[in-house]
Coordinates of C-alpha atoms and ligand atoms in Angstrom, one line a residue:
X1 CA 73.9 -37.9 -19.2
X2 CA 74.7 -34.1 -18.3
X3 CA 74.5 -31.2 -20.8
X4 CA 77.7 -28.6 -20.9
X5 CA 77.0 -25.5 -19.0
X6 CA 76.3 -23.2 -22.3
X7 CA 74.1 -20.2 -22.7
X8 CA 72.2 -22.0 -25.7
X9 CA 69.5 -19.5 -26.2
X10 CA 72.2 -16.9 -26.8
X11 CA 75.2 -18.5 -28.9
X12 CA 75.9 -17.6 -32.5
X13 CA 77.0 -19.7 -35.3
X14 CA 80.6 -19.8 -34.1
X15 CA 83.4 -22.6 -33.5
X16 CA 83.1 -23.8 -29.6
X17 CA 85.4 -27.1 -29.4
X18 CA 83.9 -30.2 -28.5
X19 CA 85.1 -33.3 -27.2
X20 CA 85.4 -35.9 -29.8
X21 CA 86.0 -35.4 -33.5
X22 CA 86.4 -38.5 -35.8
X23 CA 89.2 -38.9 -38.0
X24 CA 90.2 -41.4 -40.7
X25 CA 93.2 -41.5 -42.9
X26 CA 93.7 -42.6 -46.7
X27 CA 97.0 -44.0 -47.5
X28 CA 98.2 -46.5 -49.9
X29 CA 94.9 -46.7 -51.8
X30 CA 92.9 -47.7 -49.0
X31 CA 90.9 -45.8 -46.2
X32 CA 91.6 -47.1 -42.4
X33 CA 88.7 -47.7 -39.9
X34 CA 88.5 -44.3 -38.4
X35 CA 88.5 -43.6 -34.8
X36 CA 87.5 -41.0 -32.4
X37 CA 89.8 -38.9 -31.0
X38 CA 90.5 -35.4 -28.7
X39 CA 93.2 -34.0 -30.6
X40 CA 91.3 -30.8 -32.3
X41 CA 94.8 -30.0 -33.8
X42 CA 96.0 -31.4 -37.4
X43 CA 99.6 -31.6 -37.8
X44 CA 100.3 -31.3 -41.7
X45 CA 103.5 -31.2 -44.0
X46 CA 104.5 -28.2 -45.2
X47 CA 103.7 -28.9 -49.0
X48 CA 100.1 -30.9 -48.2
X49 CA 97.9 -30.5 -51.2
X50 CA 95.2 -28.7 -49.2
X51 CA 97.7 -25.7 -48.2
X52 CA 99.5 -25.6 -51.9
X53 CA 96.0 -26.2 -54.3
X54 CA 92.9 -26.2 -51.9
X55 CA 92.4 -29.5 -52.0
X56 CA 89.5 -29.6 -49.7
X57 CA 85.8 -30.3 -49.4
X58 CA 83.4 -30.6 -47.1
X59 CA 79.6 -30.8 -45.7
X60 CA 77.3 -29.2 -43.1
X61 CA 74.3 -31.2 -41.3
X62 CA 73.1 -30.5 -38.1
X63 CA 71.9 -32.9 -34.6
X64 CA 68.7 -31.9 -33.4
X65 CA 67.0 -32.9 -29.9
X66 CA 63.8 -33.5 -30.7
X67 CA 60.3 -33.0 -28.8
X68 CA 60.4 -36.5 -27.0
X69 CA 64.0 -36.2 -26.0
X70 CA 65.6 -38.1 -29.5
X71 CA 68.7 -37.1 -30.9
X72 CA 68.3 -37.1 -34.7
X73 CA 69.6 -36.0 -38.0
X74 CA 68.1 -35.3 -41.0
X75 CA 68.8 -36.7 -44.8
X76 CA 72.8 -37.8 -44.0
X77 CA 72.4 -40.1 -46.7
X78 CA 72.1 -36.9 -49.2
X79 CA 75.3 -35.4 -47.4
X80 CA 77.2 -38.7 -47.7
X81 CA 76.1 -38.4 -51.6
X82 CA 76.8 -34.6 -51.8
X83 CA 80.7 -35.4 -50.4
X84 CA 81.0 -38.6 -53.0
X85 CA 80.0 -35.9 -55.7
X86 CA 82.8 -33.4 -54.5
X87 CA 85.2 -35.6 -54.0
X88 CA 85.1 -37.1 -57.3
X89 CA 85.1 -33.4 -59.0
X90 CA 88.0 -32.9 -56.8
X91 CA 90.1 -35.9 -57.7
X92 CA 90.1 -37.0 -54.0
X93 CA 89.2 -40.6 -52.8
X94 CA 85.2 -41.4 -51.9
X95 CA 85.0 -41.8 -48.2
X96 CA 81.8 -44.8 -48.5
X97 CA 78.8 -43.8 -47.9
X98 CA 77.7 -45.9 -45.3
X99 CA 80.6 -45.5 -43.3
X100 CA 80.1 -41.8 -43.8
X101 CA 76.6 -41.8 -42.2
X102 CA 77.8 -44.2 -39.2
X103 CA 80.7 -41.8 -38.3
X104 CA 78.3 -39.0 -38.1
X105 CA 76.5 -41.5 -35.7
X106 CA 79.7 -41.9 -33.5
X107 CA 80.7 -38.2 -33.6
X108 CA 77.1 -37.1 -32.3
X109 CA 76.7 -39.8 -30.0
X110 CA 80.4 -39.2 -28.6
X111 CA 79.2 -35.3 -28.3
X112 CA 75.9 -35.9 -26.5
X113 CA 76.5 -33.4 -23.8
X114 CA 76.8 -30.7 -26.5
X115 CA 73.6 -31.5 -28.4
X116 CA 71.2 -28.2 -27.7
X117 CA 68.1 -29.0 -25.8
X118 CA 64.8 -29.0 -27.2
X119 CA 63.2 -25.4 -27.4
X120 CA 66.8 -23.5 -27.1
X121 CA 67.0 -22.5 -30.9
X122 CA 70.1 -23.7 -30.6
X123 CA 71.6 -27.4 -32.7
X124 CA 74.6 -29.1 -33.1
X125 CA 76.5 -28.3 -36.4
X126 CA 77.8 -31.2 -37.5
X127 CA 80.9 -30.4 -40.4
X128 CA 82.7 -33.7 -41.9
X129 CA 85.6 -32.8 -44.2
X130 CA 88.3 -34.1 -46.3
X131 CA 91.6 -32.8 -47.6
X132 CA 94.6 -33.7 -49.0
X133 CA 97.4 -34.2 -46.7
X134 CA 100.6 -35.5 -48.4
X135 CA 103.0 -33.2 -50.1
X136 CA 102.5 -32.2 -54.0
X137 CA 104.3 -29.3 -55.8
X138 CA 103.4 -30.1 -59.2
X139 CA 99.9 -29.1 -59.9
X140 CA 98.1 -33.2 -59.1
X141 CA 96.4 -34.4 -56.5
X142 CA 97.6 -35.7 -53.3
X143 CA 98.2 -39.3 -52.5
X144 CA 97.1 -39.3 -49.1
X145 CA 94.1 -37.9 -47.4
X146 CA 92.2 -37.0 -44.3
X147 CA 88.7 -37.0 -43.3
X148 CA 87.6 -35.7 -40.4
X149 CA 84.2 -35.1 -38.6
X150 CA 83.8 -31.5 -36.3
X151 CA 81.2 -31.0 -34.2
X152 CA 80.0 -27.4 -32.7
X153 CA 76.8 -26.2 -30.9
X154 CA 75.2 -23.1 -32.8
X155 CA 72.8 -20.9 -32.6
X156 CA 71.5 -18.7 -36.0
X157 CA 73.5 -18.2 -38.7
X158 CA 72.1 -14.5 -38.9
X159 CA 72.2 -12.1 -36.3
X160 CA 68.6 -11.2 -35.3
X161 CA 67.3 -14.8 -36.2
X162 CA 64.0 -14.6 -38.4
X163 CA 64.1 -10.8 -39.4
X164 CA 64.3 -10.2 -42.7
X165 CA 67.6 -9.5 -44.3
X166 CA 68.8 -7.0 -46.8
X167 CA 71.3 -8.2 -49.4
X168 CA 72.8 -6.8 -52.4
X169 CA 73.1 -8.1 -56.1
X170 CA 77.0 -8.8 -55.9
X171 CA 79.2 -7.9 -59.0
X172 CA 81.4 -10.7 -58.1
X173 CA 81.0 -14.3 -59.7
X174 CA 80.7 -17.3 -57.1
X175 CA 81.0 -20.2 -59.6
X176 CA 81.6 -20.5 -63.3
X177 CA 79.5 -22.3 -65.4
X178 CA 81.5 -25.8 -65.4
X179 CA 83.2 -25.1 -62.6
X180 CA 82.9 -26.1 -59.2
X181 CA 79.7 -24.7 -58.1
X182 CA 77.7 -27.6 -57.7
X183 CA 79.9 -29.5 -55.1
X184 CA 81.1 -28.3 -51.9
X185 CA 84.7 -27.5 -52.6
X186 CA 86.6 -24.9 -50.0
X187 CA 87.6 -23.3 -52.8
X188 CA 84.5 -21.9 -53.7
X189 CA 83.9 -20.6 -50.2
X190 CA 87.3 -18.5 -50.4
X191 CA 86.8 -17.0 -53.9
X192 CA 83.5 -15.4 -51.8
X193 CA 85.5 -14.2 -48.8
X194 CA 86.4 -10.6 -50.6
X195 CA 82.8 -10.3 -51.4
X196 CA 81.1 -11.2 -48.3
X197 CA 83.8 -8.9 -46.3
X198 CA 82.6 -5.9 -48.5
X199 CA 79.3 -6.6 -48.2
X200 CA 78.8 -6.3 -44.3
X201 CA 81.1 -3.7 -44.3
X202 CA 78.0 -1.8 -46.4
X203 CA 75.7 -3.2 -44.1
X204 CA 74.3 -6.0 -46.3
X205 CA 73.6 -9.6 -44.4
X206 CA 74.6 -11.5 -48.0
X207 CA 75.5 -11.6 -51.7
X208 CA 72.9 -12.4 -54.2
X209 CA 75.2 -14.0 -56.9
X210 CA 74.5 -14.5 -60.6
X211 CA 74.9 -16.5 -63.4
X212 CA 78.5 -15.8 -64.3
X213 CA 77.9 -16.4 -68.6
X214 CA 75.0 -13.4 -68.6
X215 CA 74.8 -11.9 -65.4
X216 CA 71.3 -11.8 -66.1
X217 CA 69.6 -15.0 -64.1
X218 CA 69.5 -15.6 -59.7
X219 CA 71.8 -18.1 -58.8
X220 CA 72.6 -18.2 -55.1
X221 CA 74.2 -16.8 -51.8
X222 CA 77.1 -17.5 -50.5
X223 CA 76.0 -20.0 -48.2
X224 CA 72.4 -20.7 -49.2
X225 CA 69.6 -21.2 -52.3
X226 CA 67.1 -18.6 -52.8
X227 CA 63.6 -19.7 -52.7
X228 CA 60.5 -17.4 -54.1
X229 CA 57.1 -17.1 -53.6
X230 CA 54.9 -15.8 -56.4
X231 CA 51.7 -13.1 -55.6
X232 CA 49.3 -16.2 -56.5
X233 CA 51.7 -18.7 -53.6
X234 CA 53.7 -20.5 -56.0
X235 CA 57.2 -21.7 -54.9
X236 CA 59.9 -20.9 -57.0
X237 CA 63.3 -22.0 -57.0
X238 CA 66.3 -21.2 -59.8
X239 CA 67.6 -24.0 -61.8
X240 CA 71.3 -23.8 -62.6
X241 CA 74.1 -26.5 -62.7
X242 CA 76.6 -23.9 -61.0
X243 CA 74.2 -23.9 -57.9
X244 CA 74.7 -26.1 -54.6
X245 CA 72.3 -28.8 -55.0
X246 CA 70.8 -27.8 -51.2
X247 CA 69.1 -30.4 -49.2
X248 CA 67.3 -27.9 -47.7
X249 CA 65.9 -26.1 -50.6
X250 CA 65.1 -30.0 -52.1
X251 CA 63.3 -30.9 -48.8
X252 CA 61.2 -27.1 -49.0
X253 CA 60.1 -28.4 -52.3
X254 CA 58.7 -31.1 -50.8
X255 CA 57.5 -30.2 -48.0
X256 CA 55.7 -27.0 -50.2
X257 CA 53.9 -29.3 -52.4
X258 CA 53.1 -32.1 -50.7
X259 CA 52.3 -31.0 -47.0
X260 CA 51.3 -27.3 -47.7
X261 CA 49.5 -28.4 -51.2
X262 CA 51.8 -25.5 -53.1
X263 CA 52.6 -25.5 -56.5
X264 CA 55.9 -25.6 -57.0
X265 CA 58.6 -24.6 -59.8
X266 CA 62.3 -25.0 -60.2
X267 CA 63.3 -22.8 -63.3
X268 CA 65.5 -20.1 -64.7
X269 CA 65.1 -17.0 -62.8
X270 CA 66.0 -13.6 -64.2
X271 CA 67.0 -10.5 -61.8
X272 CA 64.3 -8.8 -63.8
X273 CA 61.2 -10.6 -62.5
X274 CA 62.8 -10.9 -59.0
X275 CA 60.6 -7.1 -58.2
X276 CA 57.4 -8.9 -59.0
X277 CA 57.7 -11.8 -56.0
X278 CA 55.6 -11.8 -53.1
X279 CA 58.5 -13.4 -50.9
X280 CA 62.1 -14.1 -50.8
X281 CA 63.9 -16.6 -48.6
X282 CA 67.4 -18.0 -48.1
X283 CA 67.5 -21.6 -47.3
X284 CA 70.1 -24.0 -45.9
X285 CA 71.0 -26.1 -42.8
X286 CA 73.3 -23.2 -41.4
X287 CA 70.4 -20.6 -42.6
X288 CA 67.7 -22.8 -42.2
X289 CA 65.1 -20.6 -44.1
X290 CA 66.2 -16.8 -43.4
X291 CA 63.4 -14.3 -45.0
X292 CA 64.8 -11.9 -47.4
X293 CA 63.2 -7.8 -47.1
X294 CA 65.0 -6.1 -49.4
X295 CA 67.6 -6.7 -52.2
X296 CA 69.7 -3.7 -53.3
X297 CA 71.0 -3.9 -57.1
X298 CA 73.7 -1.0 -57.3
X299 CA 71.1 1.6 -55.2
X300 CA 68.2 0.4 -56.8
X301 CA 65.8 -1.5 -54.1
X302 CA 63.5 -4.3 -54.5
X303 CA 61.5 -4.5 -51.5
X304 CA 59.2 -7.7 -51.1
X305 CA 55.6 -6.9 -49.5
X306 CA 56.4 -9.4 -46.9
X307 CA 58.2 -6.3 -45.5
X308 CA 61.5 -5.9 -43.1
X309 CA 59.4 -6.9 -40.0
X310 CA 58.3 -10.7 -40.6
X311 CA 58.5 -13.5 -42.4
X312 CA 55.9 -13.8 -45.2
X313 CA 53.0 -15.9 -44.6
X314 CA 54.2 -18.7 -47.4
X315 CA 58.0 -18.8 -45.9
X316 CA 56.8 -18.9 -42.5
X317 CA 54.6 -22.0 -43.1
X318 CA 57.6 -23.4 -44.6
X319 CA 59.7 -22.8 -41.7
X320 CA 57.3 -24.1 -39.4
X321 CA 57.0 -27.4 -41.4
X322 CA 60.4 -28.0 -42.0
X323 CA 61.5 -27.4 -38.3
X324 CA 58.5 -29.4 -37.1
X325 CA 59.8 -32.4 -39.5
X326 CA 63.5 -32.0 -38.2
X327 CA 62.0 -31.5 -34.3
X328 CA 60.0 -34.5 -34.4
X329 CA 56.6 -32.3 -34.0
X330 CA 55.2 -33.3 -37.5
X331 CA 55.5 -36.6 -39.2
X332 CA 59.1 -36.8 -41.5
X333 CA 58.4 -38.4 -45.0
X334 CA 60.2 -41.8 -44.9
X335 CA 63.9 -41.9 -44.6
X336 CA 64.1 -38.1 -44.0
X337 CA 65.0 -38.9 -40.2
X338 CA 68.1 -40.5 -38.9
X339 CA 67.4 -41.4 -35.2
X340 CA 71.0 -41.6 -33.2
X341 CA 69.5 -42.3 -29.9
Ligands
LIG401 N1 74.6 -23.2 -51.5 C1 75.3 -22.9 -50.7 C2 76.7 -21.8 -51.4 C3 75.9 -23.8 -48.9 O1 77.2 -23.6 -48.9 C4 74.9 -24.4 -48.7 C5 75.3 -24.6 -47.3 O2 75.3 -26.0 -47.4 C6 73.9 -24.0 -49.1 C7 73.2 -23.9 -50.2 C8 72.6 -25.2 -48.6 O3 72.7 -26.5 -48.7 P1 72.1 -27.3 -47.7 O4 70.9 -27.5 -47.5 O5 72.3 -28.6 -48.3 O6 72.9 -27.2 -46.4
LIG402 C1 75.7 -24.8 -44.3 O1 74.6 -24.1 -44.2 O2 76.0 -26.2 -43.8 C2 76.7 -24.5 -44.8 O3 77.9 -24.8 -45.1 C3 76.7 -23.1 -44.9 C4 77.6 -21.8 -44.6 C5 78.0 -20.7 -45.0 C6 78.2 -22.3 -43.3

């Protein structure tokens, strides 16, 4: 199979239309079988639930070409579970988890020509999503839904690849204590747009959000969880009910403990103690692990000893082990890698 003529090494994190996408419809209380289609456009009623009341959720995952030429995905069962959690919280029908994984496999297979080659630095980003498609005008869930999966080849999420980022502490909140921060609802991202646009205008790569109730504890950024490393090499990640349970972060904690022999801790992290950490990184499917060199808190700078040139040493080990597992260079824990072909 011939790969598409794409400059894999130089693509950014953007949308490149691929040949096929998966679509399934929910009507009269049941999902249809679903199918692959060439049509990248969606025609919706003007009053569709997604358009009026943002009834939509999504997932983010990647397909990788391994060193020995296979195409794989990473822990798709956890994306299926999280999509179910999102659907339930948003009063949407659940797309069955086994069907979710099957549909991922079908969609990636159909777009094999767009899966970036091993060593290119690019991957095929997979975006499963679901939305209310039937009309609603009173505030209530739609009766009909569409579940789709699109794919697009992507490069690094942050420009500059793995250079340490400068981020700021945001004055905006991302999620309420009993809100929707723990699920992947489109609305969480809509409300972060103003914060990210102004952060970019002021020269910051991302926002550090604090807990909305006390504004003293670290939550996450708009699209990634935090990991910190203490001066004695303990890996610490914030615990909160209002952050997205990142699959990358959960995997990194296992990697830190079982592969690197490090102590790990998931606990509340106060903004006040961030200055004492040795390293900081953002982790997620899109972000992989992106090192943070500096956090600006209203003019006050927190500069990590790892500096602005390179990833800190522990962050680097985590990065190399995780990407090694994903690309087949390092043996994965049982069940982490789903081979597509
Ligand atoms: N936090 C937010 C808000 C995200 O959007 C994402 C991306 O999915 C993550 C964290 C990282 O999660 P994961 O590692 O499952 O991709
Ligand atoms: C992902 O990492 O898959 C996400 O959905 C985050 C988004 C900022 C691209």
